[in-house]
C-alpha cells in the first residue's frame, strides 16, 4: 500500500465548497493543500441464501477454496481490481476497492458471477462499507515522543514494538498511524468524510510537533 498522499491540484470548480474530487474546500485550506488518498475500501453484502462453496470454486474462474486453511472462497476480478471472500452463509466481503462506488460495483459483479452458477434467487442486500483506509504524507518530520506525552489519553507509542504512534481519535472514530517521516495512515472510517475530518483535526496537532532541523 502506498503511504503517500496527493497535493491539491488548483483546478477551477463551480462548487464553492468542494473540489472537483469531492474534497471539501475548507479541508484543503486547513491542511495546506494536502489531502489523504484512499487506498482501500472494505465492504460487505449479503446474498440471502446458503452457498455451496466447493461448487462455486469448481465452476467459477479466478476462484480458490481451501477449507482447511480458510472457510471462504477467494475470488478476484480485474475491473475494479478487487478480492472477495465468499462465505457459505451468503455473506461477501470485498477488499481492494479505491472508492465506495468501486466497492459497490465490485460487490454487484461478484453477486452476478454467483447468480450465473445456478443461484438465480440470490438477493443483493445489506451492502455496507465497513472500513476505509487512506494515507497521506504531510512532508515534514514529526516529534512523536512529545506528541505522545501531550496526548497520552488518545495515543500510544512503543517504537521497540511498532515504529509508528497509534492515535485513536474519538470524533470521528478513526485510528491514525503516524510515523516520524510525516507519513500517516488512517483506518477505521466508514465514510470518506470521516477520513477528511480526521486528517483536518490531526494536521493542526502534527504541525505543533513538526521537527525543526538543528541550526548549522
Tab-separated table of C-alpha atoms in Angstrom:
chain	number	residue	atom	x	y	z
A	1	UNK	CA	0.000	0.000	0.000
A	2	UNK	CA	1.340	3.399	-0.906
A	3	UNK	CA	1.875	5.691	2.048
A	4	UNK	CA	1.887	8.918	0.083
A	5	UNK	CA	-0.874	11.469	-0.228
A	6	UNK	CA	-1.776	13.771	-3.073
A	7	UNK	CA	-1.338	17.506	-3.014
A	8	UNK	CA	-4.291	19.536	-4.145
A	9	UNK	CA	-4.306	20.499	-7.796
A	10	UNK	CA	-5.504	24.041	-8.374
A	11	UNK	CA	-8.362	23.423	-10.765
A	12	UNK	CA	-11.301	25.725	-11.423
A	13	UNK	CA	-14.543	24.445	-9.960
A	14	UNK	CA	-18.091	25.665	-9.865
A	15	UNK	CA	-18.617	24.423	-6.314
A	16	UNK	CA	-17.501	26.894	-3.681
A	17	UNK	CA	-17.487	24.219	-1.004
A	18	UNK	CA	-15.840	21.209	-2.670
A	19	UNK	CA	-13.005	20.475	-5.029
A	20	UNK	CA	-13.695	18.555	-8.226
A	21	UNK	CA	-12.625	15.343	-6.463
A	22	UNK	CA	-15.212	15.764	-3.705
A	23	UNK	CA	-12.747	17.040	-1.092
A	24	UNK	CA	-14.261	19.907	0.948
A	25	UNK	CA	-12.501	23.185	0.123
A	26	UNK	CA	-12.304	24.028	3.823
A	27	UNK	CA	-10.200	20.873	4.359
A	28	UNK	CA	-7.505	21.819	1.884
A	29	UNK	CA	-7.440	25.351	3.263
A	30	UNK	CA	-6.790	23.988	6.772
A	31	UNK	CA	-4.210	21.421	5.661
A	32	UNK	CA	-2.026	23.489	3.312
A	33	UNK	CA	-3.485	21.808	0.241
A	34	UNK	CA	-2.593	18.283	1.404
A	35	UNK	CA	-5.287	15.621	1.312
A	36	UNK	CA	-5.439	11.900	2.164
A	37	UNK	CA	-5.506	9.370	-0.658
A	38	UNK	CA	-7.960	6.465	-0.367
A	39	UNK	CA	-6.049	3.156	-0.517
A	40	UNK	CA	-8.648	0.509	0.309
A	41	UNK	CA	-12.392	0.271	0.862
A	42	UNK	CA	-13.719	-2.857	2.589
A	43	UNK	CA	-17.420	-3.585	2.171
A	44	UNK	CA	-19.860	-6.392	2.903
A	45	UNK	CA	-23.057	-7.575	1.297
A	46	UNK	CA	-25.466	-10.469	1.769
A	47	UNK	CA	-26.842	-12.727	-0.965
A	48	UNK	CA	-29.595	-14.044	1.284
A	49	UNK	CA	-29.078	-17.785	0.801
A	50	UNK	CA	-26.707	-20.649	1.572
A	51	UNK	CA	-23.947	-21.295	-0.952
A	52	UNK	CA	-22.096	-24.451	-1.938
A	53	UNK	CA	-18.536	-23.157	-1.826
A	54	UNK	CA	-16.987	-26.247	-3.366
A	55	UNK	CA	-19.269	-25.984	-6.383
A	56	UNK	CA	-18.563	-22.269	-6.775
A	57	UNK	CA	-14.799	-22.824	-6.627
A	58	UNK	CA	-15.017	-25.575	-9.262
A	59	UNK	CA	-17.180	-23.632	-11.689
A	60	UNK	CA	-16.048	-20.034	-11.306
A	61	UNK	CA	-12.930	-18.523	-12.831
A	62	UNK	CA	-10.321	-16.836	-10.654
A	63	UNK	CA	-11.613	-18.622	-7.561
A	64	UNK	CA	-9.847	-20.752	-4.977
A	65	UNK	CA	-11.104	-22.693	-1.984
A	66	UNK	CA	-9.124	-24.494	0.695
A	67	UNK	CA	-11.481	-25.139	3.635
A	68	UNK	CA	-8.636	-26.439	5.798
A	69	UNK	CA	-6.993	-23.025	5.627
A	70	UNK	CA	-9.952	-20.635	5.388
A	71	UNK	CA	-13.720	-21.124	5.372
A	72	UNK	CA	-14.424	-18.985	2.317
A	73	UNK	CA	-13.950	-18.959	-1.435
A	74	UNK	CA	-11.410	-16.346	-2.510
A	75	UNK	CA	-12.404	-14.786	-5.822
A	76	UNK	CA	-10.796	-11.954	-7.801
A	77	UNK	CA	-11.889	-9.688	-10.623
A	78	UNK	CA	-9.822	-7.191	-12.603
A	79	UNK	CA	-12.311	-4.344	-13.021
A	80	UNK	CA	-12.488	-2.938	-10.490
A	81	UNK	CA	-9.409	-4.754	-9.195
A	82	UNK	CA	-10.689	-6.370	-6.003
A	83	UNK	CA	-10.758	-9.570	-3.985
A	84	UNK	CA	-13.881	-11.141	-2.491
A	85	UNK	CA	-14.253	-13.563	0.389
A	86	UNK	CA	-17.415	-15.579	-0.218
A	87	UNK	CA	-18.884	-17.465	2.745
A	88	UNK	CA	-21.362	-20.345	2.744
A	89	UNK	CA	-23.856	-18.147	4.632
A	90	UNK	CA	-24.136	-15.921	1.564
A	91	UNK	CA	-22.068	-13.113	3.038
A	92	UNK	CA	-19.433	-11.497	0.817
A	93	UNK	CA	-16.533	-9.314	1.960
A	94	UNK	CA	-14.931	-7.206	-0.782
A	95	UNK	CA	-11.488	-5.633	-0.354
A	96	UNK	CA	-9.149	-3.640	-2.552
A	97	UNK	CA	-11.572	-1.068	-3.955
A	98	UNK	CA	-10.342	2.524	-4.219
A	99	UNK	CA	-13.727	4.145	-3.588
A	100	UNK	CA	-17.157	3.388	-2.168
A	101	UNK	CA	-18.617	3.271	-5.685
A	102	UNK	CA	-15.959	0.781	-6.791
A	103	UNK	CA	-16.719	-1.386	-3.761
A	104	UNK	CA	-20.428	-1.435	-4.599
A	105	UNK	CA	-19.805	-2.127	-8.298
A	106	UNK	CA	-17.434	-4.981	-7.445
A	107	UNK	CA	-19.913	-6.451	-4.962
A	108	UNK	CA	-22.616	-6.477	-7.644
A	109	UNK	CA	-20.249	-8.146	-10.113
A	110	UNK	CA	-19.401	-10.913	-7.644
A	111	UNK	CA	-23.107	-11.411	-6.961
A	112	UNK	CA	-23.777	-11.659	-10.706
A	113	UNK	CA	-21.000	-14.237	-11.140
A	114	UNK	CA	-22.518	-16.398	-8.406
A	115	UNK	CA	-26.025	-15.879	-9.782
A	116	UNK	CA	-24.919	-17.427	-13.079
A	117	UNK	CA	-23.719	-20.550	-11.230
A	118	UNK	CA	-27.260	-21.827	-10.671
A	119	UNK	CA	-28.145	-19.370	-7.890
A	120	UNK	CA	-30.875	-17.468	-9.701
A	121	UNK	CA	-32.700	-16.471	-6.500
A	122	UNK	CA	-29.917	-14.645	-4.711
A	123	UNK	CA	-30.527	-11.102	-3.489
A	124	UNK	CA	-28.121	-8.185	-3.359
A	125	UNK	CA	-28.821	-6.763	0.080
A	126	UNK	CA	-27.286	-5.168	3.157
A	127	UNK	CA	-24.417	-3.524	1.290
A	128	UNK	CA	-22.296	-1.633	3.795
A	129	UNK	CA	-18.871	-0.023	3.829
A	130	UNK	CA	-17.053	-1.447	6.846
A	131	UNK	CA	-13.674	0.270	6.653
A	132	UNK	CA	-11.884	2.904	4.611
A	133	UNK	CA	-8.090	3.091	4.683
A	134	UNK	CA	-6.270	6.189	3.472
A	135	UNK	CA	-2.731	7.518	3.557
A	136	UNK	CA	-1.054	10.889	3.357
A	137	UNK	CA	2.394	12.445	3.645
A	138	UNK	CA	2.493	15.813	5.435
A	139	UNK	CA	6.021	16.360	4.057
A	140	UNK	CA	7.685	17.238	7.352
A	141	UNK	CA	9.154	15.065	10.150
A	142	UNK	CA	7.239	14.756	13.427
A	143	UNK	CA	8.431	14.590	17.049
A	144	UNK	CA	6.427	11.577	18.182
A	145	UNK	CA	7.585	11.284	21.807
A	146	UNK	CA	6.466	14.742	22.973
A	147	UNK	CA	3.253	14.321	20.998
A	148	UNK	CA	2.566	11.049	22.805
A	149	UNK	CA	3.206	12.641	26.216
A	150	UNK	CA	0.825	15.518	25.477
A	151	UNK	CA	-1.923	13.298	24.040
A	152	UNK	CA	-1.458	10.134	26.110
A	153	UNK	CA	-5.217	9.716	26.616
A	154	UNK	CA	-5.608	9.069	22.905
A	155	UNK	CA	-2.366	7.548	21.706
A	156	UNK	CA	0.391	5.051	22.363
A	157	UNK	CA	3.953	4.956	21.109
A	158	UNK	CA	6.232	1.969	21.658
A	159	UNK	CA	8.916	2.217	18.960
A	160	UNK	CA	10.570	-1.041	20.047
A	161	UNK	CA	7.341	-2.837	19.066
A	162	UNK	CA	5.958	-0.667	16.251
A	163	UNK	CA	7.652	2.359	14.649
A	164	UNK	CA	4.505	4.469	14.460
A	165	UNK	CA	2.461	6.379	17.004
A	166	UNK	CA	-1.083	4.983	17.246
A	167	UNK	CA	-3.628	7.784	17.699
A	168	UNK	CA	-7.216	6.740	18.466
A	169	UNK	CA	-9.377	9.703	17.594
A	170	UNK	CA	-12.744	9.808	19.349
A	171	UNK	CA	-14.641	12.002	16.886
A	172	UNK	CA	-14.699	10.808	14.228
A	173	UNK	CA	-13.771	7.301	15.377
A	174	UNK	CA	-10.686	6.840	13.229
A	175	UNK	CA	-7.323	5.279	14.080
A	176	UNK	CA	-4.232	7.043	12.751
A	177	UNK	CA	-0.764	5.522	12.426
A	178	UNK	CA	1.693	8.408	12.496
A	179	UNK	CA	5.351	7.978	11.555
A	180	UNK	CA	8.423	10.129	12.237
A	181	UNK	CA	8.824	10.704	8.493
A	182	UNK	CA	5.491	12.518	8.300
A	183	UNK	CA	3.617	9.655	6.702
A	184	UNK	CA	0.171	8.948	8.161
A	185	UNK	CA	-2.216	6.017	7.642
A	186	UNK	CA	-5.883	6.487	8.569
A	187	UNK	CA	-8.133	3.481	9.132
A	188	UNK	CA	-11.467	2.570	10.686
A	189	UNK	CA	-13.532	5.196	8.882
A	190	UNK	CA	-16.952	4.355	7.464
A	191	UNK	CA	-17.111	7.327	5.080
A	192	UNK	CA	-14.559	9.421	3.217
A	193	UNK	CA	-15.914	12.468	5.049
A	194	UNK	CA	-14.660	10.898	8.279
A	195	UNK	CA	-11.221	10.474	6.676
A	196	UNK	CA	-11.115	14.138	5.682
A	197	UNK	CA	-12.381	15.321	9.070
A	198	UNK	CA	-9.890	13.164	10.985
A	199	UNK	CA	-6.982	14.425	8.895
A	200	UNK	CA	-8.092	18.021	9.298
A	201	UNK	CA	-8.202	17.502	13.071
A	202	UNK	CA	-4.786	15.844	13.294
A	203	UNK	CA	-2.970	18.172	10.890
A	204	UNK	CA	-3.028	21.060	13.364
A	205	UNK	CA	-1.606	18.734	16.030
A	206	UNK	CA	1.123	17.419	13.730
A	207	UNK	CA	2.112	20.968	12.843
A	208	UNK	CA	2.684	21.690	16.542
A	209	UNK	CA	5.159	18.797	16.742
A	210	UNK	CA	6.964	19.470	13.494
A	211	UNK	CA	10.645	18.594	13.826
A	212	UNK	CA	12.745	21.643	13.028
A	213	UNK	CA	16.260	20.954	11.685
A	214	UNK	CA	19.030	21.967	14.061
A	215	UNK	CA	20.855	25.146	13.176
A	216	UNK	CA	24.169	24.586	11.426
